[in-house]
JSON list of C-alpha atoms in Angstrom, two decimals:
[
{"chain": "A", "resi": 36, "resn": "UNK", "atom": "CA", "xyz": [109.17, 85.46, 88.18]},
{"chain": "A", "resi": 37, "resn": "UNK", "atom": "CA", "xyz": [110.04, 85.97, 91.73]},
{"chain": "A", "resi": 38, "resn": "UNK", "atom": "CA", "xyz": [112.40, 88.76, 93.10]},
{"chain": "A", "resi": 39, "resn": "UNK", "atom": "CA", "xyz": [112.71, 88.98, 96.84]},
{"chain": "A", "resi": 40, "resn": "UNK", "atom": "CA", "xyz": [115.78, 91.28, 96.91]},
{"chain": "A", "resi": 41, "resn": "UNK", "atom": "CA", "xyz": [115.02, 95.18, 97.85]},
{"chain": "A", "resi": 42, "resn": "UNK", "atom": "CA", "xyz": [117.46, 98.51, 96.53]},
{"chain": "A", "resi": 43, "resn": "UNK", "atom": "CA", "xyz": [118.90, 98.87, 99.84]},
{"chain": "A", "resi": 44, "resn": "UNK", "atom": "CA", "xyz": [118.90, 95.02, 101.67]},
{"chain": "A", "resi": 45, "resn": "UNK", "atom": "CA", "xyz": [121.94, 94.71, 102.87]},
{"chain": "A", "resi": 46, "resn": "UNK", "atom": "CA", "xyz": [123.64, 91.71, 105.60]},
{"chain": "A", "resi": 47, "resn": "UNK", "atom": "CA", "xyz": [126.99, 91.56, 107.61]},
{"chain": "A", "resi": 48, "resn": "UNK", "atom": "CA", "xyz": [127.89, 87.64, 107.35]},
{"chain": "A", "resi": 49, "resn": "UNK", "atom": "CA", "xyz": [130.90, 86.17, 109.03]},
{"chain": "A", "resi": 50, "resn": "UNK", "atom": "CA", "xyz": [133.23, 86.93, 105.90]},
{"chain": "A", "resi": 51, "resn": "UNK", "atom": "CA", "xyz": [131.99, 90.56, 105.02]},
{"chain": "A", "resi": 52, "resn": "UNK", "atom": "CA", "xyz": [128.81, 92.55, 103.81]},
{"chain": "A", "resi": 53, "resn": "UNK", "atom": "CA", "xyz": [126.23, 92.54, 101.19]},
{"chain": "A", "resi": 54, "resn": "UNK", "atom": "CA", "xyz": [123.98, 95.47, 99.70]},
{"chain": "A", "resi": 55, "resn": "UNK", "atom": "CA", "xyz": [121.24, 95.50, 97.23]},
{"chain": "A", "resi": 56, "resn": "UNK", "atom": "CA", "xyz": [122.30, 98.34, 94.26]},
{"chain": "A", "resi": 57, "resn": "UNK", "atom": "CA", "xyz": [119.07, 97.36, 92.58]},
{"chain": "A", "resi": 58, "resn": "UNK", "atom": "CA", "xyz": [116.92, 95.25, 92.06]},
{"chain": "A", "resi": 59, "resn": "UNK", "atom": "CA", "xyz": [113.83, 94.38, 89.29]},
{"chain": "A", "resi": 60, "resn": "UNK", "atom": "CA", "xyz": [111.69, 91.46, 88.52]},
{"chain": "A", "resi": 61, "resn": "UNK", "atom": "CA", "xyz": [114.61, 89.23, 86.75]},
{"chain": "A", "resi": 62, "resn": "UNK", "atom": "CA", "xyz": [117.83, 90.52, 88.33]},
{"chain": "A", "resi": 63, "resn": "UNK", "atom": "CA", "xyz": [119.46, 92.03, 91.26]},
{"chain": "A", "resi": 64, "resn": "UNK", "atom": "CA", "xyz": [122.76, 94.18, 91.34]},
{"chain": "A", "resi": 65, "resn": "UNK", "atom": "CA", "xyz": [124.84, 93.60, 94.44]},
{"chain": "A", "resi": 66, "resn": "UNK", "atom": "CA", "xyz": [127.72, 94.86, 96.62]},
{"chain": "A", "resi": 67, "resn": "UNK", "atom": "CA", "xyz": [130.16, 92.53, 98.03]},
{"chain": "A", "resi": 68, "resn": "UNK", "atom": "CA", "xyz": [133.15, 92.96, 100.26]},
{"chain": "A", "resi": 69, "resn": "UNK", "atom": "CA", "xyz": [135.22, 90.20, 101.37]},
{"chain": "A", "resi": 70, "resn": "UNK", "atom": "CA", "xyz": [137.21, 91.12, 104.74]},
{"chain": "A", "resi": 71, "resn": "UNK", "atom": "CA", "xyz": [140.97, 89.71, 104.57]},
{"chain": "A", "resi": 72, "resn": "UNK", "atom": "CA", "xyz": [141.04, 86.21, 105.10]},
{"chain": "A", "resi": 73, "resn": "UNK", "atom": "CA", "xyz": [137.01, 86.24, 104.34]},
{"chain": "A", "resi": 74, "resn": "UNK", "atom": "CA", "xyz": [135.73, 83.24, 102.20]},
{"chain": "A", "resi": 75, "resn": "UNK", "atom": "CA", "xyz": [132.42, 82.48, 101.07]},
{"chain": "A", "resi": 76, "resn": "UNK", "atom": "CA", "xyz": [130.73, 78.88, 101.39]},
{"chain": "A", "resi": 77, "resn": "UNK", "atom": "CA", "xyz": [131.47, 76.48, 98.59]},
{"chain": "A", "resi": 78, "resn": "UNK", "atom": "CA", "xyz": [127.81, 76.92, 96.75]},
{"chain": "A", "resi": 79, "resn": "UNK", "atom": "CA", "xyz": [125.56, 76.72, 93.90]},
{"chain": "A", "resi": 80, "resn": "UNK", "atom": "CA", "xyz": [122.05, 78.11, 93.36]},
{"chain": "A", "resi": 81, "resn": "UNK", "atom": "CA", "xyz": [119.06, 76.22, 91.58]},
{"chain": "A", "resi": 82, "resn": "UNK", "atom": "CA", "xyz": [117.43, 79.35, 90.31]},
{"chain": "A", "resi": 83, "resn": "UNK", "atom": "CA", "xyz": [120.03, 81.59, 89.15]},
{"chain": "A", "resi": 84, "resn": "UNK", "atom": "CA", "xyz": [123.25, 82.47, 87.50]},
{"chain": "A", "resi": 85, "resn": "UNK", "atom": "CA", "xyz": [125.59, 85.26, 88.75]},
{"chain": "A", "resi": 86, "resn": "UNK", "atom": "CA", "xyz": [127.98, 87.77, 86.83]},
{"chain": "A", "resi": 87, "resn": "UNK", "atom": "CA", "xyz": [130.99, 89.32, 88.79]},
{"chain": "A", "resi": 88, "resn": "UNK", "atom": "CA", "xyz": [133.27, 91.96, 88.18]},
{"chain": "A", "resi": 89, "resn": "UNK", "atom": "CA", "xyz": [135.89, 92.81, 90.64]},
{"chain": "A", "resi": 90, "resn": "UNK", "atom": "CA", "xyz": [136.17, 96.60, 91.27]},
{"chain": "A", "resi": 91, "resn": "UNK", "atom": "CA", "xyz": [138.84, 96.35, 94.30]},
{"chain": "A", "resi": 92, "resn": "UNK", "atom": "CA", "xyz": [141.34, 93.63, 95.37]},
{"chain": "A", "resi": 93, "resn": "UNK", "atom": "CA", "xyz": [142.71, 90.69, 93.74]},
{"chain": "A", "resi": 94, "resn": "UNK", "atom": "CA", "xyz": [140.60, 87.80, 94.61]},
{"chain": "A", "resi": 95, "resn": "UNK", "atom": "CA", "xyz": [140.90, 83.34, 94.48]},
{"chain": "A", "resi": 96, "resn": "UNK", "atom": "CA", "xyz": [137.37, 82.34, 92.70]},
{"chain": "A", "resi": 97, "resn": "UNK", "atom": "CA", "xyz": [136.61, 78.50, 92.60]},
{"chain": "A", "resi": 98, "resn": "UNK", "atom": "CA", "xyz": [134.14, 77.73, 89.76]},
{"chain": "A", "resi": 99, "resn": "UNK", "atom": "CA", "xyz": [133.59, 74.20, 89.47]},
{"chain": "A", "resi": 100, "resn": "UNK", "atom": "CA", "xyz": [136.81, 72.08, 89.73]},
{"chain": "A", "resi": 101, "resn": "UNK", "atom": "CA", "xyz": [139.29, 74.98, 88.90]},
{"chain": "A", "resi": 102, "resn": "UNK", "atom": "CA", "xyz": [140.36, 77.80, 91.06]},
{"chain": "A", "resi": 103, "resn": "UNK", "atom": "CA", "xyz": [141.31, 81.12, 89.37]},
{"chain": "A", "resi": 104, "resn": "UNK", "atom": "CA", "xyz": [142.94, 84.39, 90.61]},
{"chain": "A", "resi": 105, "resn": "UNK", "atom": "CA", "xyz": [140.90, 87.92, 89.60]},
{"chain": "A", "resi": 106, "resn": "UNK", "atom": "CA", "xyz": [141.57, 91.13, 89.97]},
{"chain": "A", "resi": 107, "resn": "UNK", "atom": "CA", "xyz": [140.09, 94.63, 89.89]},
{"chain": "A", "resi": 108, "resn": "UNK", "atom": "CA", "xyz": [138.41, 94.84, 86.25]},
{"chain": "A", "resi": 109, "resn": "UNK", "atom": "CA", "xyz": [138.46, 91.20, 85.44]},
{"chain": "A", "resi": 110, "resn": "UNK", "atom": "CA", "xyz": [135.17, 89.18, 85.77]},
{"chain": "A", "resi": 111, "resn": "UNK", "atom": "CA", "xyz": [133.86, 85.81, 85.94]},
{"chain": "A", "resi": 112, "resn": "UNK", "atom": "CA", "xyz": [130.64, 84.37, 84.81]},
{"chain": "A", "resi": 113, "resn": "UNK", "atom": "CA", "xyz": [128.63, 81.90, 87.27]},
{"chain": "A", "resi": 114, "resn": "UNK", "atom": "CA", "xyz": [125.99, 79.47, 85.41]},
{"chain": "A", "resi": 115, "resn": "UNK", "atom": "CA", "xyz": [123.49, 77.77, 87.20]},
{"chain": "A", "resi": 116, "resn": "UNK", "atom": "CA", "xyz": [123.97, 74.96, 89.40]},
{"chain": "A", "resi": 117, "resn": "UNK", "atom": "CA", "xyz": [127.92, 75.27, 89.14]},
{"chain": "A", "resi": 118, "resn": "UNK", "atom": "CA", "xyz": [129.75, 75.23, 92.16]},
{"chain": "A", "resi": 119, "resn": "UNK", "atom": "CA", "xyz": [131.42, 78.21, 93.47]},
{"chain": "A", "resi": 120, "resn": "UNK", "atom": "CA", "xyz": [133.04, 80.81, 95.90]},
{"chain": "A", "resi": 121, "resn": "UNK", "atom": "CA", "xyz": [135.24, 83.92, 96.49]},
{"chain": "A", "resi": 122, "resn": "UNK", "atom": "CA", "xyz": [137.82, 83.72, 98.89]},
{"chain": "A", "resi": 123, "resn": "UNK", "atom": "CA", "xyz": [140.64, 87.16, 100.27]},
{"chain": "A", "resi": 124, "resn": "UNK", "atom": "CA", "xyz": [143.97, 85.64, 101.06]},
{"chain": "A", "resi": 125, "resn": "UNK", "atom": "CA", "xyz": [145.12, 89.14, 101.16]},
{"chain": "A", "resi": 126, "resn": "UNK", "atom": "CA", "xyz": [145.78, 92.01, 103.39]},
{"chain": "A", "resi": 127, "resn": "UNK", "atom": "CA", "xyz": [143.01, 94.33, 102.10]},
{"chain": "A", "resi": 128, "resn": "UNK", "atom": "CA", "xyz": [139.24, 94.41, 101.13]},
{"chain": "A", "resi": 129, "resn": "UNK", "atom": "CA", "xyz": [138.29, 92.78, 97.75]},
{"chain": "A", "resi": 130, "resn": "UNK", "atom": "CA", "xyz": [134.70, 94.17, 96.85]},
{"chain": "A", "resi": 131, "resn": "UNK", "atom": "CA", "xyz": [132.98, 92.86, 93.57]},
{"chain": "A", "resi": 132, "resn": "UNK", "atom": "CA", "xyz": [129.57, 93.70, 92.09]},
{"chain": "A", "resi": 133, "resn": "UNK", "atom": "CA", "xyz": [127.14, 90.54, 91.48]},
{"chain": "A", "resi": 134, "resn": "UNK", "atom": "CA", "xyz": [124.72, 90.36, 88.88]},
{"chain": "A", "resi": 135, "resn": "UNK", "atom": "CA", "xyz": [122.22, 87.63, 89.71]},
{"chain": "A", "resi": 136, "resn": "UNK", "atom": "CA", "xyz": [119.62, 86.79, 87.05]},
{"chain": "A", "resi": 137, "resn": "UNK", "atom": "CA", "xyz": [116.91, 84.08, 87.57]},
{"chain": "A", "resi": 138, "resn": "UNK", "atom": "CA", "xyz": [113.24, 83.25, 87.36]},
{"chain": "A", "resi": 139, "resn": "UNK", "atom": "CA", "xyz": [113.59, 83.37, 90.79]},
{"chain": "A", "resi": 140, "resn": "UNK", "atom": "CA", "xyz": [115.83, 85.48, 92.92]},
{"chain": "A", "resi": 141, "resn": "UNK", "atom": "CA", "xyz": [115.66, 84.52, 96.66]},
{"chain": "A", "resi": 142, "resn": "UNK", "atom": "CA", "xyz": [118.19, 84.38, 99.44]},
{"chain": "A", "resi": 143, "resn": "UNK", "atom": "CA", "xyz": [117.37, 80.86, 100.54]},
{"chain": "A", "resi": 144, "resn": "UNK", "atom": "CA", "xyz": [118.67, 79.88, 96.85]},
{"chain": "A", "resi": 145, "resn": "UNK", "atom": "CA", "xyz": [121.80, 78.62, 98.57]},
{"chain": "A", "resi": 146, "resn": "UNK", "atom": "CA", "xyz": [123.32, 74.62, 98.58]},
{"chain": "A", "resi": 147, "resn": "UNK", "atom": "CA", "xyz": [125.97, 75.12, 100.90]},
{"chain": "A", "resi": 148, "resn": "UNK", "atom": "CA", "xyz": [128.67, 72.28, 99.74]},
{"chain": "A", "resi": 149, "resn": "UNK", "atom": "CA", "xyz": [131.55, 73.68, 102.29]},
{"chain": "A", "resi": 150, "resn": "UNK", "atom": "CA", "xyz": [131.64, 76.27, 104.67]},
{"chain": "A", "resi": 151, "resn": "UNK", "atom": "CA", "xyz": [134.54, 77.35, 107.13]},
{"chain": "A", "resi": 152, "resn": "UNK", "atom": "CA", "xyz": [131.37, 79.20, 109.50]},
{"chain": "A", "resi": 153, "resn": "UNK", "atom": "CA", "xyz": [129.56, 75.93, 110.41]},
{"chain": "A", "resi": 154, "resn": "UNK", "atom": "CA", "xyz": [126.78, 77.16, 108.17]},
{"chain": "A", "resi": 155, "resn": "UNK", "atom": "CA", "xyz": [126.39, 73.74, 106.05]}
]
C-alpha cells in the first residue's frame, strides 16, 4: 500500500481548494470547496474509490452517464474507474469531504476525460 497524501497538504486549483484532514496507509480524508461556477475535470482514478458527503451547498455530481443534484447531508459513492465530477452552478461555496480509499493513494491517480482549465 502506498499513501502519498500528508494531514495538512493542501492545493488552490483553478476551481477551488483542497486540504488533507487525515491521512493513513489505506485512506485519506479531504476538504473540498468548489468556488461558484467551479467545476472539476471529468475523471476517474485507477487506484481508488472516493466517498463524498456534502456539508455546504447544493452541488451537480456526474457519475458515469447520469448527472445528479446533492445537497448538504446527502452523499455519493465513487467506485473505481467510474467517471466523475462536481460542478457549483450556484452563487455560494459548496464544500464536501472526500474519502479516498485505495491500495494506492497518489495525486497523479487522475485520467482527465474533460476539463474546462486546459488541463487534459
Amino acid at each position: 500500500m502506498a499513501n502519498n497524501y500528508k494531514r495538512g497538504d493542501h492545493d488552490t486549483r483553478p476551481w477551488g481548494t483542497w486540504e488533507v484532514l487525515d491521512s493513513e496507509a489505506n485512506f485519506c480524508v479531504k476538504r473540498i470547496k468548489v468556488i461558484p461556477g467551479g467545476k472539476l475535470s471529468l475523471q476517474l482514478h485507477h487506484f481508488r474509490s472516493e466517498h463524498w458527503v456534502i456539508v455546504k451547498g447544493e452541488a451537480l455530481i456526474t457519475l458515469g452517464d447520469k448527472q445528479i443534484v446533492k445537497k448538504a447531508g446527502e452523499n455519493v459513492f465513487i467506485p473505481v474507474e467510474v467517471q466523475h465530477r462536481i460542478q457549483n452552478n450556484t452563487d455560494q461555496d459548496v464544500e464536501f469531504i472526500e474519502v479516498q480509499i485505495g491500495d494506492n493513494l497518489d495525486e497523479n491517480d487522475i485520467v482527465r476525460i474533460e476539463d474546462v482549465y486546459g488541463r487534459v
